[in-house]
mmCIF file of C-alpha atoms and ligand atoms in Angstrom:
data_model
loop_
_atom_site.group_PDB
_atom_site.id
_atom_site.type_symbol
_atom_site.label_atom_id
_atom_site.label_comp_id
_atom_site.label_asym_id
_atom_site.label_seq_id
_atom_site.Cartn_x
_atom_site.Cartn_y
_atom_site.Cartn_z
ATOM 1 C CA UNK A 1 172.552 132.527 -105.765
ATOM 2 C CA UNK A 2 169.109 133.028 -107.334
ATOM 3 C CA UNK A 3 166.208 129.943 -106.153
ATOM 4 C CA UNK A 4 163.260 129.979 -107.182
ATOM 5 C CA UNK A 5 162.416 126.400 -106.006
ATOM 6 C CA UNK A 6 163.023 123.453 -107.821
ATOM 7 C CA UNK A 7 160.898 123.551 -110.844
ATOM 8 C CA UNK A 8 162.687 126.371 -112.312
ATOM 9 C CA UNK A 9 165.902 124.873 -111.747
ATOM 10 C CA UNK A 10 165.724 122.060 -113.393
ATOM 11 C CA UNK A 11 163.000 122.932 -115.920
ATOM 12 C CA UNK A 12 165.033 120.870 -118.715
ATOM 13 C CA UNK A 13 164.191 117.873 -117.062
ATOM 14 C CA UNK A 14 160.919 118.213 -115.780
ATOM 15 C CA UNK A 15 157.607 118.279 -117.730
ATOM 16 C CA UNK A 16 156.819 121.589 -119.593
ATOM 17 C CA UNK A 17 155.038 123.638 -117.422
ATOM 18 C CA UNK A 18 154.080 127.651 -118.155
ATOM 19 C CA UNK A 19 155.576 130.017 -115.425
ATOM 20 C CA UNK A 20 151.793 131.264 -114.469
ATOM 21 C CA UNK A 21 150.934 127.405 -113.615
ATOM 22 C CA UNK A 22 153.883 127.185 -111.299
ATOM 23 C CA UNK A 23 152.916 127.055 -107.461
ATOM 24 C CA UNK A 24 156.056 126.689 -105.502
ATOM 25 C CA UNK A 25 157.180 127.598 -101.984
ATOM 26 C CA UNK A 26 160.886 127.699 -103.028
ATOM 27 C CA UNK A 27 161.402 124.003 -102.047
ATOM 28 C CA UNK A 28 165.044 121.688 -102.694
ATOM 29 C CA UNK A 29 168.020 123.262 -102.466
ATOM 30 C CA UNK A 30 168.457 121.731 -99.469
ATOM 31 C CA UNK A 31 171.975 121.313 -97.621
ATOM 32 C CA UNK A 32 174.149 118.226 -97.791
ATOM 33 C CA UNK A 33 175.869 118.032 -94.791
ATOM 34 C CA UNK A 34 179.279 115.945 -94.016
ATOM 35 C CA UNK A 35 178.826 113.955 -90.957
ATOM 36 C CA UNK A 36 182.445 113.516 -89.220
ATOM 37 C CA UNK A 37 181.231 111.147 -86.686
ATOM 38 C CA UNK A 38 179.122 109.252 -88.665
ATOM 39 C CA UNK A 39 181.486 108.727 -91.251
ATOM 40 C CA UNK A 40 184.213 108.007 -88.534
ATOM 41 C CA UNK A 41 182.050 105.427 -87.261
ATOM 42 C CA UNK A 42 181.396 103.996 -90.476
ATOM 43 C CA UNK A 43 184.847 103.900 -92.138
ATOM 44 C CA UNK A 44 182.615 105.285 -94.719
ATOM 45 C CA UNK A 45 182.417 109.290 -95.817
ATOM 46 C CA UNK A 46 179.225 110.046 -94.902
ATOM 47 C CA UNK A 47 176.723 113.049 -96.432
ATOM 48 C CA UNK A 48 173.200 113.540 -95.297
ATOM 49 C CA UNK A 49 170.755 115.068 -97.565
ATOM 50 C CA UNK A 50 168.534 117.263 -94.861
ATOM 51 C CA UNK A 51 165.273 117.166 -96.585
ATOM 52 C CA UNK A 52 163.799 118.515 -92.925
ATOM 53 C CA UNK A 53 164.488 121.882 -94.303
ATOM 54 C CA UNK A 54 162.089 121.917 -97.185
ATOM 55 C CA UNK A 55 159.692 124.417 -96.752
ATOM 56 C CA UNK A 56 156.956 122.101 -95.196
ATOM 57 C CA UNK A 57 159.790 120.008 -93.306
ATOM 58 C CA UNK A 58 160.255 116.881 -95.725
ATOM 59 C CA UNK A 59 161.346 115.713 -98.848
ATOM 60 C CA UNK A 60 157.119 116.067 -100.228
ATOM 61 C CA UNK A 61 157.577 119.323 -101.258
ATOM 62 C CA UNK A 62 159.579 118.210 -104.095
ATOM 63 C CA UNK A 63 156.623 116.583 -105.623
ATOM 64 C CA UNK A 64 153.909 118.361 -104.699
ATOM 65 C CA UNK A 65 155.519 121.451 -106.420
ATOM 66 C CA UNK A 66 155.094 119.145 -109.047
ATOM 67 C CA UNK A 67 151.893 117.912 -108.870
ATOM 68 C CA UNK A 68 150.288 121.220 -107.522
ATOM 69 C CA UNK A 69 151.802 123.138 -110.516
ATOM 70 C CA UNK A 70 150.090 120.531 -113.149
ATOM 71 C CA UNK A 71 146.935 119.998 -111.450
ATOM 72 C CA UNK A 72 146.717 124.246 -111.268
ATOM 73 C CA UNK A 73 147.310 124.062 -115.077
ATOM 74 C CA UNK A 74 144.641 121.445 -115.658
ATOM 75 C CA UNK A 75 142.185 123.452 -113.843
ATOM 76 C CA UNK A 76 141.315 121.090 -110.575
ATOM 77 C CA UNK A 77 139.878 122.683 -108.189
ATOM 78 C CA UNK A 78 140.140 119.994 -105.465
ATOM 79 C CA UNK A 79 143.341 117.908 -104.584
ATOM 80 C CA UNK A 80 143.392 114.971 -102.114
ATOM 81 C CA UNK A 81 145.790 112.295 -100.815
ATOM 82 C CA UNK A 82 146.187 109.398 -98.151
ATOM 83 C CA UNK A 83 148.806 110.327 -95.715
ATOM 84 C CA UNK A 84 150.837 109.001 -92.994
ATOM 85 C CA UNK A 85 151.513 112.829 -92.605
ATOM 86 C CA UNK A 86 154.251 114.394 -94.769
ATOM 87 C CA UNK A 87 152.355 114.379 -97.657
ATOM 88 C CA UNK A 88 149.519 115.856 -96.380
ATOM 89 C CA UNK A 89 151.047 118.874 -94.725
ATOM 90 C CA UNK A 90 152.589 119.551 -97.991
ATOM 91 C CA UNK A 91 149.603 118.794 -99.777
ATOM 92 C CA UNK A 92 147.814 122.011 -97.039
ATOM 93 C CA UNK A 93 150.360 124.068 -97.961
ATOM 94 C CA UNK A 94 151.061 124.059 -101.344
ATOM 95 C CA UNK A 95 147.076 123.945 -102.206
ATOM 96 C CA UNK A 96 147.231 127.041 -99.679
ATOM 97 C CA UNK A 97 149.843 128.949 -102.171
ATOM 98 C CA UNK A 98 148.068 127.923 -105.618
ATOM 99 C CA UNK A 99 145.521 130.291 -104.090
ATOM 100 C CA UNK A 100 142.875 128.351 -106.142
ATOM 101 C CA UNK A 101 142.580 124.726 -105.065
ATOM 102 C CA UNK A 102 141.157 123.352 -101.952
ATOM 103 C CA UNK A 103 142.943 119.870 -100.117
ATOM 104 C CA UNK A 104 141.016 117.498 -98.652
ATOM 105 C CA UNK A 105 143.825 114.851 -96.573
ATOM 106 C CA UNK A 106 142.850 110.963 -95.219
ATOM 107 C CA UNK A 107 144.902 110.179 -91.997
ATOM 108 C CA UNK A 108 145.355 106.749 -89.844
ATOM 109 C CA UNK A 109 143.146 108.215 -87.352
ATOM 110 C CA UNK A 110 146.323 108.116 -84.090
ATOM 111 C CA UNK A 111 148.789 107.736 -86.096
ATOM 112 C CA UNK A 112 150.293 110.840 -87.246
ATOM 113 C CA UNK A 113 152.972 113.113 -85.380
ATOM 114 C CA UNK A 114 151.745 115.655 -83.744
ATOM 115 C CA UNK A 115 153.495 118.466 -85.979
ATOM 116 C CA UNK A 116 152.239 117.105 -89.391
ATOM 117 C CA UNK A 117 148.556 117.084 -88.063
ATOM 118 C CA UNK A 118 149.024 120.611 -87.214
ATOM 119 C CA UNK A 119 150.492 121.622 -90.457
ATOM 120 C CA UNK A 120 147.900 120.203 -92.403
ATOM 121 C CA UNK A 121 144.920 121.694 -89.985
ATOM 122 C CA UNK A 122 146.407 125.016 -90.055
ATOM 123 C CA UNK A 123 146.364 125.587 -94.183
ATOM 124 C CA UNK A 124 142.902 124.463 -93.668
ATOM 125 C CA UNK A 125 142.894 121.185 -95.458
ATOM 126 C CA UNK A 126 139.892 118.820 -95.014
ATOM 127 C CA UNK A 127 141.256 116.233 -92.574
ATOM 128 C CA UNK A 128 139.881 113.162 -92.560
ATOM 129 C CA UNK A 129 140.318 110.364 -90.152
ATOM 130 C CA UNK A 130 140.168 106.897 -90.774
ATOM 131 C CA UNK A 131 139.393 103.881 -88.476
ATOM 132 C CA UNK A 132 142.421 102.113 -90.487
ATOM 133 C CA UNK A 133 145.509 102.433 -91.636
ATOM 134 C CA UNK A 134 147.996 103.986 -94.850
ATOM 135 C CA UNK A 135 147.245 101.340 -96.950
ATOM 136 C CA UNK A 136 143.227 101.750 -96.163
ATOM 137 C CA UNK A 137 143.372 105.156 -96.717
ATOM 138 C CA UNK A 138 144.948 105.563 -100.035
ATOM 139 C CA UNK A 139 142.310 103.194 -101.604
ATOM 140 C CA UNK A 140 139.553 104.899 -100.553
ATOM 141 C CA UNK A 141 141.630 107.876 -101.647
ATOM 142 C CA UNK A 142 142.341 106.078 -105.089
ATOM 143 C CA UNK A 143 138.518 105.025 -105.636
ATOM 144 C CA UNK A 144 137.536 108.553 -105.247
ATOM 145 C CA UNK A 145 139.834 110.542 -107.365
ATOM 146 C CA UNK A 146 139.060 107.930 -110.247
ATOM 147 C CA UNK A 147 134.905 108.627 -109.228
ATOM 148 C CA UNK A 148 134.596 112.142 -108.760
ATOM 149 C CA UNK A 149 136.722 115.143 -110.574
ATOM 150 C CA UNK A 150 139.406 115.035 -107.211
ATOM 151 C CA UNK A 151 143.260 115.214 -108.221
ATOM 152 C CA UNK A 152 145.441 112.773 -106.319
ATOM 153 C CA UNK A 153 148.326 113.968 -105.402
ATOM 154 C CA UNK A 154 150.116 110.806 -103.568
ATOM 155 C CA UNK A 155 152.794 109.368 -105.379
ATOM 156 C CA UNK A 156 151.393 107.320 -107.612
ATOM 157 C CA UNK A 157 150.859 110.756 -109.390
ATOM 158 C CA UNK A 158 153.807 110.711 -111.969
ATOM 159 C CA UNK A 159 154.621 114.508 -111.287
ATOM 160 C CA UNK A 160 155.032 113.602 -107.887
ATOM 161 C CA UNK A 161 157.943 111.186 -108.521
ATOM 162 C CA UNK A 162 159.900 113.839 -111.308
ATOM 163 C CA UNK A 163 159.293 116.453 -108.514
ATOM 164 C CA UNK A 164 161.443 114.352 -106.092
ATOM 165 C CA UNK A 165 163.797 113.289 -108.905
ATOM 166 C CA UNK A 166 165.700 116.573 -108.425
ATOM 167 C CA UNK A 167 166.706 115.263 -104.738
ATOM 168 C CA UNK A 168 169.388 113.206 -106.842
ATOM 169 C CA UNK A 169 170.485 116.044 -108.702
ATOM 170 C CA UNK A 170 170.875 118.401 -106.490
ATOM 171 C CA UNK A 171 173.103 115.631 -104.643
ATOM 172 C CA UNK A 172 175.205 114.944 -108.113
ATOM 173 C CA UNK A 173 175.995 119.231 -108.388
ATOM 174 C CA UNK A 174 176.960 119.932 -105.022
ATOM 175 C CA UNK A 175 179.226 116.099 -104.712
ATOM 176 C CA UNK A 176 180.507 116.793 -108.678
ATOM 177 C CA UNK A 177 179.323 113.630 -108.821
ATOM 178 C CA UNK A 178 176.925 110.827 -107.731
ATOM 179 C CA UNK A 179 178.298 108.991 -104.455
ATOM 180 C CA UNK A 180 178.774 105.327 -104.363
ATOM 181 C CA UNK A 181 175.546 104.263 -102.040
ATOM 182 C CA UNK A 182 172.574 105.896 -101.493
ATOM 183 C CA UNK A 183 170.562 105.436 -98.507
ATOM 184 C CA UNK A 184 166.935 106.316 -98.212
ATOM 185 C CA UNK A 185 163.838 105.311 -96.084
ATOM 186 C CA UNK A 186 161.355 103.117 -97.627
ATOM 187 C CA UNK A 187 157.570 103.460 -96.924
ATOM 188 C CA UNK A 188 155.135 103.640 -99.678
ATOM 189 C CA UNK A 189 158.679 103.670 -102.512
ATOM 190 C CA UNK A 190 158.337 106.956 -103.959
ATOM 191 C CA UNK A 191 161.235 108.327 -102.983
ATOM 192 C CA UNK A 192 163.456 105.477 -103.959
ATOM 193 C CA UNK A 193 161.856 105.051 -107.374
ATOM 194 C CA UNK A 194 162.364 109.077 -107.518
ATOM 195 C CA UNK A 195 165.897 109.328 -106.692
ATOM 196 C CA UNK A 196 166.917 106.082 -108.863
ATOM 197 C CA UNK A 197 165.284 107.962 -111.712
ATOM 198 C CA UNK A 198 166.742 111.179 -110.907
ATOM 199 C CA UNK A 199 170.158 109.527 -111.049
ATOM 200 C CA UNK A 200 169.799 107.487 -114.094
ATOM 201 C CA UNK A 201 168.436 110.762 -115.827
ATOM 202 C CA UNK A 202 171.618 112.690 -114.788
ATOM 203 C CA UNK A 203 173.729 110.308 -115.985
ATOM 204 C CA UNK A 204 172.121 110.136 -119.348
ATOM 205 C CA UNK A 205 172.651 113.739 -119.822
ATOM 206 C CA UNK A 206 176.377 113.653 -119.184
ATOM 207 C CA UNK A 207 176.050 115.314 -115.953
ATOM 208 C CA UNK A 208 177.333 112.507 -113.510
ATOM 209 C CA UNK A 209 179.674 110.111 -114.148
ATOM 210 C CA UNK A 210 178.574 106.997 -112.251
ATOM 211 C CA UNK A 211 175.621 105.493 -110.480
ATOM 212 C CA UNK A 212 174.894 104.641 -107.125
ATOM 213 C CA UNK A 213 173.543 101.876 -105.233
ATOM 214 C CA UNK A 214 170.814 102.086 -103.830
ATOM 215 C CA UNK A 215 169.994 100.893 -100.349
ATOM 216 C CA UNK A 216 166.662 101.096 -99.359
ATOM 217 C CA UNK A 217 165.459 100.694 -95.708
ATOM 218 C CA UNK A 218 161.748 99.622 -94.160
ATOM 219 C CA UNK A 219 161.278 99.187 -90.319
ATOM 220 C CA UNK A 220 160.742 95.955 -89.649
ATOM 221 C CA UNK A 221 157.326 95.702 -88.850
ATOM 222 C CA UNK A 222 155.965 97.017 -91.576
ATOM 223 C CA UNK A 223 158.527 95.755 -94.541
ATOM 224 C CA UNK A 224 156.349 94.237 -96.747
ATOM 225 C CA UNK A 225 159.457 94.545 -99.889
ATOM 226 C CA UNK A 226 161.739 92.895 -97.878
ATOM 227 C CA UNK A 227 159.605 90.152 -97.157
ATOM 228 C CA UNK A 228 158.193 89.564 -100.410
ATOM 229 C CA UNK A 229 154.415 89.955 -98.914
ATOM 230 C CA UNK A 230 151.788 92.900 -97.918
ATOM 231 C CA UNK A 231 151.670 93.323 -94.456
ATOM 232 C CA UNK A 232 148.525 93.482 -93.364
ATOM 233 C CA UNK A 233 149.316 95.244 -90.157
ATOM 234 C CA UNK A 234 151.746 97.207 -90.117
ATOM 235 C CA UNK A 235 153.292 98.930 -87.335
ATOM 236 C CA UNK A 236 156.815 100.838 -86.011
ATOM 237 C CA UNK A 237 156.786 104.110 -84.188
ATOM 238 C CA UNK A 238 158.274 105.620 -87.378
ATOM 239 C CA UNK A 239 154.448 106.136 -88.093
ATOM 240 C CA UNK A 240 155.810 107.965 -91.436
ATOM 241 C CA UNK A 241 157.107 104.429 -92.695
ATOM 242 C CA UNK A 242 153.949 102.607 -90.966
ATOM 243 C CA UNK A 243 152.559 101.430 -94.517
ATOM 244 C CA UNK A 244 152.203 97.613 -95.546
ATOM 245 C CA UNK A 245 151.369 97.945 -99.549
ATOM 246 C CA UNK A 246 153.461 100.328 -100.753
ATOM 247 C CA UNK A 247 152.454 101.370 -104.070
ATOM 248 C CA UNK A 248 155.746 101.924 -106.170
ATOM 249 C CA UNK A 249 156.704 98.471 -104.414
ATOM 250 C CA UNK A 250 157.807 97.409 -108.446
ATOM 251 C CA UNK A 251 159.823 100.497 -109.358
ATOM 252 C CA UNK A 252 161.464 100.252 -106.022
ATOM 253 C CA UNK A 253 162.864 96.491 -106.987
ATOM 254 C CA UNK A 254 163.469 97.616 -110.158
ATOM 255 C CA UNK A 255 165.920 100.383 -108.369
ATOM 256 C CA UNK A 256 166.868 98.236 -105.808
ATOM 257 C CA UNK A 257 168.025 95.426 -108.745
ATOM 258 C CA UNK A 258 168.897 97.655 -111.295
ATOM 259 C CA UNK A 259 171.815 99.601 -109.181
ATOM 260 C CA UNK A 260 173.115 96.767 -107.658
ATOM 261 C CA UNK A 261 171.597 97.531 -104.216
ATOM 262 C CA UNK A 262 169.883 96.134 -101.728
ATOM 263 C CA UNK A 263 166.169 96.473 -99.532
ATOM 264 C CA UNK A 264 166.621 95.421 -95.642
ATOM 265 C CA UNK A 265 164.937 96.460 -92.807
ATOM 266 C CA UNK A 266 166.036 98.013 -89.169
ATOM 267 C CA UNK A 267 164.118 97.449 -85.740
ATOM 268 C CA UNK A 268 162.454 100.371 -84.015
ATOM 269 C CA UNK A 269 165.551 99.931 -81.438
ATOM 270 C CA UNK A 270 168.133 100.549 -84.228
ATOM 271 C CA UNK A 271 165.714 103.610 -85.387
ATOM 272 C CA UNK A 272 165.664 105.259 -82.258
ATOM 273 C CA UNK A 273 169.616 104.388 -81.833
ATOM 274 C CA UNK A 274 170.615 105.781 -85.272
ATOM 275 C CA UNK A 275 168.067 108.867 -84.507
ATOM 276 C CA UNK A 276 169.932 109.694 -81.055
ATOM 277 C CA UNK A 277 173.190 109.130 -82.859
ATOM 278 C CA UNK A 278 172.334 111.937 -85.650
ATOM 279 C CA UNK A 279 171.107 114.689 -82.944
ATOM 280 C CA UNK A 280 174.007 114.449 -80.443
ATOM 281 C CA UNK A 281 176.884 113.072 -82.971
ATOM 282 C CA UNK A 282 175.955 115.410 -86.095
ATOM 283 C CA UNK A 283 173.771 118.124 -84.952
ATOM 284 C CA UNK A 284 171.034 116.847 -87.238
ATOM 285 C CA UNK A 285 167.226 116.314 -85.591
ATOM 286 C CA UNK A 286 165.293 114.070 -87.985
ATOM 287 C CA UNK A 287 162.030 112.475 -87.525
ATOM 288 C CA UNK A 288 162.598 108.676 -86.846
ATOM 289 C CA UNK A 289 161.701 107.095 -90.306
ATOM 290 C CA UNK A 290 164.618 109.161 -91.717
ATOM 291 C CA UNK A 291 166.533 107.395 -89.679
ATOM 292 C CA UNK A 292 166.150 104.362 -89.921
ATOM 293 C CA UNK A 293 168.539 105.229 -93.619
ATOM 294 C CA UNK A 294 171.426 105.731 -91.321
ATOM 295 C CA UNK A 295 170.173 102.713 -88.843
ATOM 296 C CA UNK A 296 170.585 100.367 -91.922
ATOM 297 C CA UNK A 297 174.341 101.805 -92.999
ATOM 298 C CA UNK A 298 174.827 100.561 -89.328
ATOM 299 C CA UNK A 299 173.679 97.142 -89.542
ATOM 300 C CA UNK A 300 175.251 96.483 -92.765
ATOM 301 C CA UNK A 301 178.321 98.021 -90.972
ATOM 302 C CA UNK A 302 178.281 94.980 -88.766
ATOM 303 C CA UNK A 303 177.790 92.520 -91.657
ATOM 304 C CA UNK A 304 180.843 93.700 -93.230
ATOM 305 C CA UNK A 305 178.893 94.632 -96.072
ATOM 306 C CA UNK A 306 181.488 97.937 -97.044
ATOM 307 C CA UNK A 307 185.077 95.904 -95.950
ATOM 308 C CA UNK A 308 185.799 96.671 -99.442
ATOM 309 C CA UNK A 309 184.914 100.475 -99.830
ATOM 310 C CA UNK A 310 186.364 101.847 -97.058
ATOM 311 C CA UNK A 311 185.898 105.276 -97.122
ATOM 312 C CA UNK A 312 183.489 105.439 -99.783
ATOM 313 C CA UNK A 313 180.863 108.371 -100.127
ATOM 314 C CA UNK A 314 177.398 108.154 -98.893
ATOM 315 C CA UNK A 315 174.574 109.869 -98.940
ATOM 316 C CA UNK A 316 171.576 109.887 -96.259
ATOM 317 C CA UNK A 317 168.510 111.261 -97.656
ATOM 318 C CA UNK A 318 166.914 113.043 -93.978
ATOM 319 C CA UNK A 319 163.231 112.555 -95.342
ATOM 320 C CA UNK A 320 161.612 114.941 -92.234
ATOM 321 C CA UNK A 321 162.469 117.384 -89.721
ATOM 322 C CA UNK A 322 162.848 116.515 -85.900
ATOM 323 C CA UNK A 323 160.505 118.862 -85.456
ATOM 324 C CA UNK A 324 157.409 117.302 -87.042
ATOM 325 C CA UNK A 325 157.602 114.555 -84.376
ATOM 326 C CA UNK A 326 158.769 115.949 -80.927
ATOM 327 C CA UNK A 327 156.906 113.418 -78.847
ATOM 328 C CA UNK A 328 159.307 110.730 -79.887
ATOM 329 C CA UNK A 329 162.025 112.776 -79.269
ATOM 330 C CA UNK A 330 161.077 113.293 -75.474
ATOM 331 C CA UNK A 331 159.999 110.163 -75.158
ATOM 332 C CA UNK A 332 163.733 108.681 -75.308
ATOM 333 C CA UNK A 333 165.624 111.388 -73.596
ATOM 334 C CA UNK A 334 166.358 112.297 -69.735
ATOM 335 C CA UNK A 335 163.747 114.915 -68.626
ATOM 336 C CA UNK A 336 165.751 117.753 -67.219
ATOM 337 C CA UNK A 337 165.672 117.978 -63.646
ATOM 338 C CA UNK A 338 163.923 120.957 -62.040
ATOM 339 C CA UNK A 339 165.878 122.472 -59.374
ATOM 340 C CA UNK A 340 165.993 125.875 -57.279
ATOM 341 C CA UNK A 341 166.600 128.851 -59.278
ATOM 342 C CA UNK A 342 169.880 129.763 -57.322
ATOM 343 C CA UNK A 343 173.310 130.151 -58.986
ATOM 344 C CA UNK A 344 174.934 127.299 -56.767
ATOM 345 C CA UNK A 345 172.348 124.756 -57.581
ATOM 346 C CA UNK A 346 172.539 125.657 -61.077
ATOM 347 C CA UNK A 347 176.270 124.813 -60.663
ATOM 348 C CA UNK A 348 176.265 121.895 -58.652
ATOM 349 C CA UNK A 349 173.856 120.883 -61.892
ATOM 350 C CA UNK A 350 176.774 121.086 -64.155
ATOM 351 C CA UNK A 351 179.103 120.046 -61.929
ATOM 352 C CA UNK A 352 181.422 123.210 -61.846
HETATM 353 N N1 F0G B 401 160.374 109.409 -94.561
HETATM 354 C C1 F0G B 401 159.355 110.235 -94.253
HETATM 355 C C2 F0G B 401 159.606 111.279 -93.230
HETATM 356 C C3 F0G B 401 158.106 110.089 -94.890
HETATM 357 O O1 F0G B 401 157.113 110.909 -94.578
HETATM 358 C C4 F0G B 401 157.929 109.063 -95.834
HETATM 359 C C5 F0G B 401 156.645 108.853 -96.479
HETATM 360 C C6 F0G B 401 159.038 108.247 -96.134
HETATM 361 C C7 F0G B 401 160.225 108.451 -95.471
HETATM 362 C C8 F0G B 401 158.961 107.168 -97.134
HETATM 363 O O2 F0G B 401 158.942 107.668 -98.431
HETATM 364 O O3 F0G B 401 156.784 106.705 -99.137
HETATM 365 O O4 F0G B 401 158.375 107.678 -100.786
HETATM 366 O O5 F0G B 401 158.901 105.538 -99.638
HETATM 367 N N2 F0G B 401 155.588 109.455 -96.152
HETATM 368 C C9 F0G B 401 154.316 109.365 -96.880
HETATM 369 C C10 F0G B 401 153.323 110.369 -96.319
HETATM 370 C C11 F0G B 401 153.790 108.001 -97.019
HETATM 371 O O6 F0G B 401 152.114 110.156 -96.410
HETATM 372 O O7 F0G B 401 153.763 111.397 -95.814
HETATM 373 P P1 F0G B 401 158.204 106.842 -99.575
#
């Protein structure tokens, strides 16, 4: 099969755009993989959308083909965003590709995995760190793009959010349909807003038959939705997810209320639980705010909340690769032991 990233795709439903204009890295397309022993644990039949293997690593490359490929066409020469990480190594690299625009990227100064920091250093954005956190940075980062003539390229950019639409339908043509529950990550509500409209738009055009609901998850220290407030300092060691004012916080009740679905949050314990679960049960290495998706299917699990759907399909939107974050991932593991380089002890080892 022919891919030539998402844009030309689904062209029909995303804004007009001339083929000279279009800056893409061959994002989406991404696999959705059954999960045997997730859905075994479950009762539930469980897909995970791996959005780790977009070309930057995460789900942002849906968007920011998006909102590269306009801002190209407009003529901006400089793009910029606030960024817990994701979004500013794809901002790097997809600024790198339009061959024209330069990126300039505002970080929580300590608290971005290692692996997104490099990305975004090494297609020479601008990185900028801030004494404060997500929500600090994206207001200096909106006060400047509405100041000076900077595109913004975080979500609050409408391209951004039709970009990421296409997650849902590229769910909807490999299931034949949508699934009964989504579950996705919730950190500044892109993503859920994009995927609820992605779905809705699908369904419109005769191309699913149903809707799901969607089932949002925020860790719990930083889940301003679920608690009906801004947090003013937020924290979990899902830095990704480490955001207290999330911007699309409306669209993402309006999802949330108009599927029938639900907003909750998981502790950094379930996270890292969930996270170990998807590695060693699946074969899947996320970064942890993806999991915390499939940490929340396991709490409501325990609530009971899917006695009546037994065996209903899920999907899992993966927001990041393992990859982007391997200090976490060491962090709650057993070192392996060092031991002489002889075949017996090497044996002994693995008990044979
Ligand atoms: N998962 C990952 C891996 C993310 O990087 C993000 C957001 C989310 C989930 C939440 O998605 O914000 O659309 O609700 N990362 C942004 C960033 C904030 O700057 O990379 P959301």
């Amino acid at each position: 099969m022919k891919w030539d990233g998402l844009i030309h795709q689904y062209r029909d439903f995303l804004p007009d755009i001339k083929d000279e204009h279009i800056v893409t890295l061959n994002e989406g397309h991404t696999p959705l993989i059954k999960s045997e022993d997730l859905s075994q644990r479950l009762g539930l039949t469980v897909y995970l959308k791996y959005e780790g293997l977009n070309p930057t690593g995460s789900f942002k490359d849906r968007g920011m083909t998006m909102a590269i490929s306009k801002a190209k066409e407009k003529g901006s020469q400089i793009v910029m965003c606030a960024s817990t990480g994701n979004t500013s190594a794809s901002a790097a690299a997809y600024s790198a590709k339009s061959g024209s625009m330069r990126c300039a990227v505002i970080i929580p100064d300590g608290n971005i995995a290692l692996g997104k920091l490099a990305q975004a250093m090494i297609h020479k954005a601008k990185v900028i760190a801030i004494k404060g956190n997500f929500d600090d940075a994206l207001n200096i980062v909106r006060e400047i793009t509405e100041n000076y003539p900077v595109e913004l390229v975080n979500s609050i950019n409408p391209f951004r959010i039709e970009g990421q639409k296409t997650g849902a339908f590229e769910v909807c043509d490999m299931l034949g349909d949508a699934p009964q529950f989504h579950a996705i990550p919730v950190g500044n509500a892109g993503n859920i807003t994009a995927y609820w409209k992605g779905y809705k738009e699908y369904k419109a055009a005769g191309k699913s038959q149903q809707l799901p609901q969607m089932l949002g998850f925020q860790a719990a220290g930083a889940a301003p939705i679920v608690l009906g407030k801004p947090v003013e300092k937020p924290e979990t060691l899902a830095t990704a997810i480490r955001i207290g004012n999330p911007a699309s916080w409306k669209m993402a009740e309006a999802a949330r209320d108009e599927s029938g679905g639900l907003i909750d949050m998981v502790t950094d314990d379930e996270i890292i639980e969930a996270y170990k679960i998807l590695a060693s049960g699946t074969g899947v290495f996320v970064e942890p705010a993806s999991a915390a998706s499939v940490a929340g299917l396991f709490k409501l699990q325990k609530q009971g909340f899917f006695e009546q759907h037994k065996g209903a399909n899920v999907v899992c939107t993966l927001t990041g690769h393992g990859l982007k974050d391997p200090n976490n991932a060491i962090n709650n593991v057993e070192k392996p032991t060092v031991i002489d380089g002889d075949i017996k002890s090497v044996l002994k080892e693995i008990g044979l």
